[in-house]
Amino acid sequence: MVNLLEIMNSSQSMLSFLMADTATQSNLNMRQFWGIPVALVGAVLLSFGAQYQSRGLNKVEQLTGKSASAGLSGRHILSLFKRPSWVLGTSFLGLATAFQLVSLSLSPLIVVQPIGVVALIVTAILNSKYSGVTLGFKAKNAIAMSVIGITAFVVIAAFTARDRTVTDAKLTTILILFGIVLVLTVSAYLLLRSKAIALMYIIGSGVLYGFVATFAKTVIGRFQQDQFDTLTWISVVALLTGAVLGMVFVQNAYSSGPPDLVVAGLTVIDPLVAVMIGIAVLHEANDASIFEIVGFIVTGIIAMIGVINLAKYHPQTGMTALIATNTGSIPVFKKKQ
C-alpha cells in the first residue's frame, strides 16, 4: 500500500532534482534561491489554513443545520467570522498568500509553483489525523498520481521553458482569456450550485488561482520595472477578482469535499493552468521538441486523473457524503479517540 510519507519523500527528491536542474538552466542567483524556502513555508501554511478553514465551515454547518455546499448564505458568512478555527485558518491562508507573493518576486514562476504540491501531502496527513478517516489504497494512489504528475510536468518545463518579456499584447491576451474563464466559472456556479459538485468547485478554484498566480507574477514584474500603466492596473483588478471568486469556490468546496481534495485542486490545477499560459501565451516553451510536448500532455493528464480519482475514492466524498447530500443532512466524521 502506498504510504503518504513515502510519497512525500519521493516528491521531495523530485523537487530537489527540479530545483537543481532549474538552477543550471536559468542560472539562479542567491537572491532567487531564497524563493524556494519561502515557497515551502507558504505550502505548509496553506495546509494548515485549509484544515482549519474546513473545520470551521463544517462546525458552522452543524450549528446552523444547513449545508453550504449549494452556496454560502448570509447566516453562514456571519457565523464563519465567529468561529475561531475558521478565522485562524483564514489567517494562515493570508500568510500563505504573502509568502507566495514574496517567492514569486524572488524566483521564476516555474521554480516556486510546483513546491505547493507539498501542501497536498501535508493536508492529507492532517485531515486523516483530525477526522480519523483512513485513506484507502486507491485514494493514496490518487495522491501519488497528482504529486508525480505535476512534478514531472514542471520538470519537463524546466528543461524547455525560457523567460520571455510580457508584452502588452500578451498581457491583453491573458486578460481576454481570464474574462472568458470568469464568465464560464460564474455561469457554472449559478447553474450547478444546487448540485453540490465538489469537483466543480475544486476545478473552478484551481483555474482561477492559476490566473491569479500569473497576474501576480506579471504585476510584480511590472511594478519592479516601474510600469504603472493602464494594463497593469487592470491586471491588479483581475487578480483581486480572481482571488475573491476563487475563495468563494474554495469555501463551497470545503462543504462538498475534504480539505485534502480541495488542496489537490489548488496545488495541481493551479500550476497546470499557470504553466499552460506560459506555454501558449507567453511562448516560454517555443524551444520544446515534439517529445517534450507529448510529455507535457501525458504528465498533465496523469495529474488531472489523480485529482479526479481522489474525488472518486476519498472516503469523505464517497457514499456517505452522497447520501448526506441527497437527504439534506450534514455528514460528520468524528476524530478517533
Short mmCIF file of C-alpha atoms in Angstrom, two decimals:
data_model
loop_
_atom_site.label_atom_id
_atom_site.label_comp_id
_atom_site.label_asym_id
_atom_site.label_seq_id
_atom_site.Cartn_x
_atom_site.Cartn_y
_atom_site.Cartn_z
CA MET A 1 0.00 0.00 0.00
CA VAL A 2 1.23 3.46 -0.87
CA ASN A 3 2.34 5.36 2.23
CA LEU A 4 1.88 9.14 2.36
CA LEU A 5 5.30 9.64 3.94
CA GLU A 6 6.85 7.63 1.09
CA ILE A 7 5.02 9.88 -1.38
CA MET A 8 6.41 12.94 0.44
CA ASN A 9 9.98 11.59 0.33
CA SER A 10 9.59 10.77 -3.36
CA SER A 11 8.19 14.19 -4.18
CA GLN A 12 10.93 15.93 -2.19
CA SER A 13 13.55 14.04 -4.22
CA MET A 14 11.86 15.04 -7.47
CA LEU A 15 11.59 18.65 -6.33
CA SER A 16 15.28 18.66 -5.39
CA PHE A 17 16.11 17.43 -8.87
CA LEU A 18 13.86 20.09 -10.39
CA MET A 19 15.49 22.85 -8.35
CA ALA A 20 18.99 21.68 -9.23
CA ASP A 21 18.18 21.44 -12.92
CA THR A 22 16.39 24.78 -12.98
CA ALA A 23 19.38 26.37 -11.29
CA THR A 24 21.58 25.03 -14.10
CA GLN A 25 19.22 26.09 -16.87
CA SER A 26 18.27 29.51 -15.51
CA ASN A 27 21.49 30.39 -13.63
CA LEU A 28 19.60 31.35 -10.49
CA ASN A 29 21.47 33.70 -8.21
CA MET A 30 21.46 33.56 -4.42
CA ARG A 31 18.56 36.02 -4.18
CA GLN A 32 16.42 33.87 -6.48
CA PHE A 33 17.16 30.73 -4.47
CA TRP A 34 15.58 32.35 -1.41
CA GLY A 35 12.24 31.95 -3.19
CA ILE A 36 12.44 28.17 -2.68
CA PRO A 37 12.30 28.03 1.17
CA VAL A 38 9.81 30.91 1.17
CA ALA A 39 7.51 28.94 -1.14
CA LEU A 40 7.92 25.84 1.03
CA VAL A 41 6.81 27.76 4.14
CA GLY A 42 3.85 29.06 2.16
CA ALA A 43 2.86 25.50 1.20
CA VAL A 44 2.87 24.38 4.84
CA LEU A 45 0.81 27.41 5.85
CA LEU A 46 -1.65 26.57 3.06
CA SER A 47 -2.04 23.07 4.51
CA PHE A 48 -2.89 24.31 8.00
CA GLY A 49 -5.07 27.09 6.64
CA ALA A 50 -7.13 24.65 4.58
CA GLN A 51 -7.55 22.30 7.54
CA TYR A 52 -8.71 25.00 9.96
CA GLN A 53 -10.98 26.71 7.44
CA SER A 54 -12.61 23.40 6.58
CA ARG A 55 -13.05 22.60 10.27
CA GLY A 56 -14.64 25.99 10.93
CA LEU A 57 -17.06 25.70 7.99
CA ASN A 58 -18.11 22.18 8.96
CA LYS A 59 -18.78 23.38 12.50
CA VAL A 60 -20.92 26.25 11.21
CA GLU A 61 -22.91 23.80 9.08
CA GLN A 62 -23.56 21.62 12.10
CA LEU A 63 -24.63 24.60 14.24
CA THR A 64 -26.91 26.07 11.57
CA GLY A 65 -28.18 22.68 10.42
CA LYS A 66 -27.82 23.77 6.81
CA SER A 67 -25.23 22.68 4.26
CA ALA A 68 -23.25 25.38 2.47
CA SER A 69 -22.46 23.11 -0.49
CA ALA A 70 -25.06 24.88 -2.64
CA GLY A 71 -23.69 28.30 -1.74
CA LEU A 72 -22.81 30.29 1.36
CA SER A 73 -25.78 32.11 2.86
CA GLY A 74 -25.58 35.35 4.81
CA ARG A 75 -26.04 33.35 8.01
CA HIS A 76 -23.13 31.10 7.07
CA ILE A 77 -20.84 34.05 6.40
CA LEU A 78 -21.67 35.80 9.68
CA SER A 79 -21.21 32.56 11.60
CA LEU A 80 -17.84 31.89 9.97
CA PHE A 81 -16.35 35.09 11.35
CA LYS A 82 -17.41 33.94 14.84
CA ARG A 83 -15.60 30.60 14.54
CA PRO A 84 -12.01 30.83 15.90
CA SER A 85 -10.88 27.87 13.76
CA TRP A 86 -12.10 29.49 10.53
CA VAL A 87 -10.55 32.85 11.43
CA LEU A 88 -7.26 31.09 12.29
CA GLY A 89 -7.38 29.17 9.01
CA THR A 90 -8.05 32.39 7.07
CA SER A 91 -5.06 34.00 8.81
CA PHE A 92 -2.86 31.06 7.80
CA LEU A 93 -4.08 31.34 4.20
CA GLY A 94 -3.38 35.08 4.26
CA LEU A 95 0.17 34.37 5.38
CA ALA A 96 0.49 31.62 2.75
CA THR A 97 -0.53 34.14 0.08
CA ALA A 98 2.00 36.65 1.37
CA PHE A 99 4.77 34.03 1.26
CA GLN A 100 3.73 33.04 -2.26
CA LEU A 101 3.91 36.64 -3.44
CA VAL A 102 7.35 37.04 -1.90
CA SER A 103 8.54 33.82 -3.53
CA LEU A 104 7.19 34.98 -6.90
CA SER A 105 9.05 38.27 -6.51
CA LEU A 106 12.28 36.37 -5.83
CA SER A 107 12.16 33.39 -8.20
CA PRO A 108 10.76 32.37 -11.59
CA LEU A 109 7.20 31.04 -11.58
CA ILE A 110 8.33 27.64 -12.78
CA VAL A 111 10.60 27.21 -9.74
CA VAL A 112 8.19 28.08 -6.93
CA GLN A 113 4.80 26.90 -8.24
CA PRO A 114 5.48 23.13 -8.05
CA ILE A 115 6.62 23.41 -4.42
CA GLY A 116 2.98 23.94 -3.48
CA VAL A 117 2.36 20.22 -4.14
CA VAL A 118 3.90 19.58 -0.70
CA ALA A 119 0.70 21.10 0.72
CA LEU A 120 -1.35 18.23 -0.72
CA ILE A 121 0.60 15.62 1.22
CA VAL A 122 0.70 17.63 4.47
CA THR A 123 -3.04 18.32 4.25
CA ALA A 124 -3.84 14.66 3.60
CA ILE A 125 -1.90 13.68 6.73
CA LEU A 126 -3.51 16.44 8.82
CA ASN A 127 -7.02 15.61 7.66
CA SER A 128 -6.56 11.89 8.24
CA LYS A 129 -5.28 12.55 11.76
CA TYR A 130 -8.03 15.03 12.65
CA SER A 131 -11.04 13.28 11.10
CA GLY A 132 -9.96 9.75 11.88
CA VAL A 133 -10.74 8.78 8.28
CA THR A 134 -8.05 6.50 6.90
CA LEU A 135 -7.27 6.87 3.22
CA GLY A 136 -7.56 3.67 1.25
CA PHE A 137 -5.18 2.28 -1.35
CA LYS A 138 -6.94 3.95 -4.30
CA ALA A 139 -7.07 7.36 -2.58
CA LYS A 140 -3.36 7.22 -1.72
CA ASN A 141 -2.55 6.18 -5.27
CA ALA A 142 -4.58 9.15 -6.49
CA ILE A 143 -2.45 11.48 -4.33
CA ALA A 144 0.69 9.81 -5.68
CA MET A 145 -0.50 10.34 -9.26
CA SER A 146 -1.22 14.01 -8.57
CA VAL A 147 2.16 14.62 -6.94
CA ILE A 148 4.19 12.69 -9.51
CA GLY A 149 2.21 14.05 -12.47
CA ILE A 150 2.51 17.74 -11.56
CA THR A 151 6.16 17.41 -10.51
CA ALA A 152 7.08 15.62 -13.74
CA PHE A 153 5.11 18.24 -15.71
CA VAL A 154 7.20 21.05 -14.27
CA VAL A 155 10.45 19.06 -14.54
CA ILE A 156 9.85 18.91 -18.30
CA ALA A 157 9.00 22.61 -18.29
CA ALA A 158 12.30 23.32 -16.52
CA PHE A 159 14.18 21.80 -19.45
CA THR A 160 12.26 23.72 -22.10
CA ALA A 161 10.86 26.96 -20.66
CA ARG A 162 12.65 30.26 -21.09
CA ASP A 163 11.74 33.62 -19.60
CA ARG A 164 10.06 35.88 -22.14
CA THR A 165 9.14 39.54 -21.92
CA VAL A 166 5.45 40.02 -21.10
CA THR A 167 4.44 42.47 -23.83
CA ASP A 168 1.23 44.48 -23.80
CA ALA A 169 -0.19 42.17 -26.47
CA LYS A 170 0.50 39.06 -24.38
CA LEU A 171 -0.97 40.64 -21.25
CA THR A 172 -4.05 41.66 -23.22
CA THR A 173 -4.47 38.06 -24.39
CA ILE A 174 -4.23 36.80 -20.78
CA LEU A 175 -6.86 39.35 -19.71
CA ILE A 176 -9.21 38.23 -22.51
CA LEU A 177 -8.75 34.57 -21.54
CA PHE A 178 -9.42 35.45 -17.92
CA GLY A 179 -12.60 37.26 -18.94
CA ILE A 180 -13.81 34.11 -20.72
CA VAL A 181 -12.92 31.93 -17.73
CA LEU A 182 -14.68 34.38 -15.41
CA VAL A 183 -17.91 34.15 -17.42
CA LEU A 184 -17.73 30.35 -17.58
CA THR A 185 -17.00 29.86 -13.87
CA VAL A 186 -19.69 32.27 -12.71
CA SER A 187 -22.20 30.66 -15.10
CA ALA A 188 -21.28 27.17 -13.88
CA TYR A 189 -21.65 28.33 -10.28
CA LEU A 190 -25.10 29.81 -10.86
CA LEU A 191 -26.34 26.82 -12.89
CA LEU A 192 -24.85 23.96 -10.86
CA ARG A 193 -24.62 25.31 -7.31
CA SER A 194 -27.65 23.25 -6.23
CA LYS A 195 -25.85 20.06 -7.32
CA ALA A 196 -23.11 20.45 -4.69
CA ILE A 197 -20.45 19.00 -7.01
CA ALA A 198 -17.15 19.16 -5.13
CA LEU A 199 -15.05 18.61 -8.24
CA MET A 200 -16.69 21.59 -9.99
CA TYR A 201 -15.77 23.94 -7.16
CA ILE A 202 -12.25 22.50 -6.96
CA ILE A 203 -11.52 22.76 -10.69
CA GLY A 204 -13.03 26.25 -10.75
CA SER A 205 -10.89 27.46 -7.86
CA GLY A 206 -7.76 25.84 -9.33
CA VAL A 207 -8.27 27.51 -12.72
CA LEU A 208 -8.99 30.89 -11.13
CA TYR A 209 -5.95 30.72 -8.86
CA GLY A 210 -3.82 29.69 -11.86
CA PHE A 211 -4.70 33.04 -13.43
CA VAL A 212 -4.20 34.79 -10.07
CA ALA A 213 -0.64 33.41 -9.85
CA THR A 214 0.02 34.52 -13.43
CA PHE A 215 -1.31 38.02 -12.79
CA ALA A 216 0.66 38.22 -9.53
CA LYS A 217 3.92 37.37 -11.29
CA THR A 218 3.12 39.83 -14.10
CA VAL A 219 2.11 42.68 -11.80
CA ILE A 220 5.16 42.19 -9.58
CA GLY A 221 7.39 42.28 -12.64
CA ARG A 222 5.75 45.44 -13.96
CA PHE A 223 5.99 47.17 -10.59
CA GLN A 224 9.68 46.26 -10.38
CA GLN A 225 10.13 47.83 -13.83
CA ASP A 226 8.13 50.95 -12.84
CA GLN A 227 5.40 50.15 -15.38
CA PHE A 228 2.32 51.67 -13.77
CA ASP A 229 0.21 51.83 -16.92
CA THR A 230 -3.48 51.06 -17.51
CA LEU A 231 -2.91 47.40 -18.36
CA THR A 232 -1.02 46.91 -15.11
CA TRP A 233 -3.89 48.29 -13.02
CA ILE A 234 -6.44 46.26 -15.00
CA SER A 235 -4.33 43.21 -14.15
CA VAL A 236 -4.45 44.18 -10.46
CA VAL A 237 -8.26 44.33 -10.65
CA ALA A 238 -8.34 40.97 -12.45
CA LEU A 239 -6.03 39.49 -9.80
CA LEU A 240 -8.27 40.65 -6.95
CA THR A 241 -11.42 39.50 -8.77
CA GLY A 242 -9.97 36.04 -9.37
CA ALA A 243 -8.76 35.78 -5.78
CA VAL A 244 -12.16 36.69 -4.30
CA LEU A 245 -14.16 34.42 -6.61
CA GLY A 246 -11.62 31.64 -6.10
CA MET A 247 -12.07 31.92 -2.34
CA VAL A 248 -15.86 31.64 -2.77
CA PHE A 249 -15.33 28.44 -4.74
CA VAL A 250 -12.94 27.12 -2.11
CA GLN A 251 -15.40 27.71 0.74
CA ASN A 252 -18.13 25.86 -1.16
CA ALA A 253 -15.65 23.08 -1.95
CA TYR A 254 -14.96 22.62 1.78
CA SER A 255 -18.65 21.89 2.27
CA SER A 256 -18.73 19.39 -0.60
CA GLY A 257 -15.41 17.64 -0.04
CA PRO A 258 -12.48 17.15 2.39
CA PRO A 259 -9.65 19.72 2.64
CA ASP A 260 -7.04 17.45 1.06
CA LEU A 261 -9.20 17.18 -2.06
CA VAL A 262 -9.57 20.97 -2.15
CA VAL A 263 -5.81 21.45 -1.78
CA ALA A 264 -5.29 18.89 -4.57
CA GLY A 265 -7.15 21.21 -6.89
CA LEU A 266 -5.16 24.24 -5.79
CA THR A 267 -1.73 22.60 -5.96
CA VAL A 268 -2.26 20.57 -9.15
CA ILE A 269 -4.69 22.51 -11.34
CA ASP A 270 -3.29 25.91 -10.34
CA PRO A 271 0.29 25.30 -11.60
CA LEU A 272 -1.00 23.37 -14.62
CA VAL A 273 -3.01 26.41 -15.70
CA ALA A 274 -0.17 28.84 -14.93
CA VAL A 275 2.39 26.82 -16.91
CA MET A 276 -0.06 26.30 -19.81
CA ILE A 277 -0.50 30.07 -20.00
CA GLY A 278 3.28 30.38 -20.03
CA ILE A 279 3.47 27.90 -22.91
CA ALA A 280 0.51 29.05 -25.03
CA VAL A 281 0.54 32.82 -24.45
CA LEU A 282 3.99 33.78 -23.22
CA HIS A 283 5.69 31.31 -25.60
CA GLU A 284 8.05 30.10 -22.88
CA ALA A 285 8.25 26.63 -24.45
CA ASN A 286 8.92 27.60 -28.06
CA ASP A 287 12.11 25.53 -27.94
CA ALA A 288 10.28 22.35 -26.87
CA SER A 289 10.63 19.26 -29.05
CA ILE A 290 7.70 17.06 -30.08
CA PHE A 291 8.68 14.56 -27.36
CA GLU A 292 8.61 17.26 -24.71
CA ILE A 293 5.23 18.48 -25.91
CA VAL A 294 3.93 14.91 -25.62
CA GLY A 295 5.48 14.82 -22.14
CA PHE A 296 3.51 17.94 -21.17
CA ILE A 297 0.27 16.32 -22.34
CA VAL A 298 0.88 12.93 -20.68
CA THR A 299 2.04 14.26 -17.29
CA GLY A 300 -0.75 16.84 -17.22
CA ILE A 301 -3.32 14.11 -17.86
CA ILE A 302 -1.77 11.95 -15.10
CA ALA A 303 -2.02 14.82 -12.60
CA MET A 304 -5.63 15.53 -13.55
CA ILE A 305 -6.60 11.84 -13.31
CA GLY A 306 -5.08 11.86 -9.83
CA VAL A 307 -7.35 14.72 -8.74
CA ILE A 308 -10.43 13.09 -10.31
CA ASN A 309 -9.64 9.73 -8.68
CA LEU A 310 -9.10 11.40 -5.32
CA ALA A 311 -12.58 12.91 -5.62
CA LYS A 312 -13.92 9.48 -6.57
CA TYR A 313 -12.20 7.32 -3.97
CA HIS A 314 -11.75 9.63 -0.98
CA PRO A 315 -13.79 8.26 1.97
CA GLN A 316 -15.30 11.71 2.62
CA THR A 317 -16.60 12.08 -0.93
CA GLY A 318 -17.91 8.54 -1.22
CA MET A 319 -21.32 7.01 -0.46
CA THR A 320 -21.68 8.66 2.95
CA ALA A 321 -21.33 12.16 1.51
CA LEU A 322 -23.64 11.26 -1.39
CA ILE A 323 -26.39 10.03 0.94
CA ALA A 324 -25.99 13.09 3.16
CA THR A 325 -26.30 15.41 0.17
CA ASN A 326 -29.45 13.68 -1.08
CA THR A 327 -31.09 13.76 2.35
CA GLY A 328 -30.04 17.33 3.11
CA SER A 329 -28.16 16.35 6.29
CA ILE A 330 -24.61 17.21 7.24
CA PRO A 331 -22.09 14.33 7.21
CA VAL A 332 -19.97 14.28 10.35
CA PHE A 333 -16.61 12.48 10.54
CA LYS A 334 -15.52 12.19 14.13
CA LYS A 335 -11.94 12.18 15.21
CA LYS A 336 -10.56 8.91 16.54
CA GLN A 337 -10.39 8.74 20.29
#
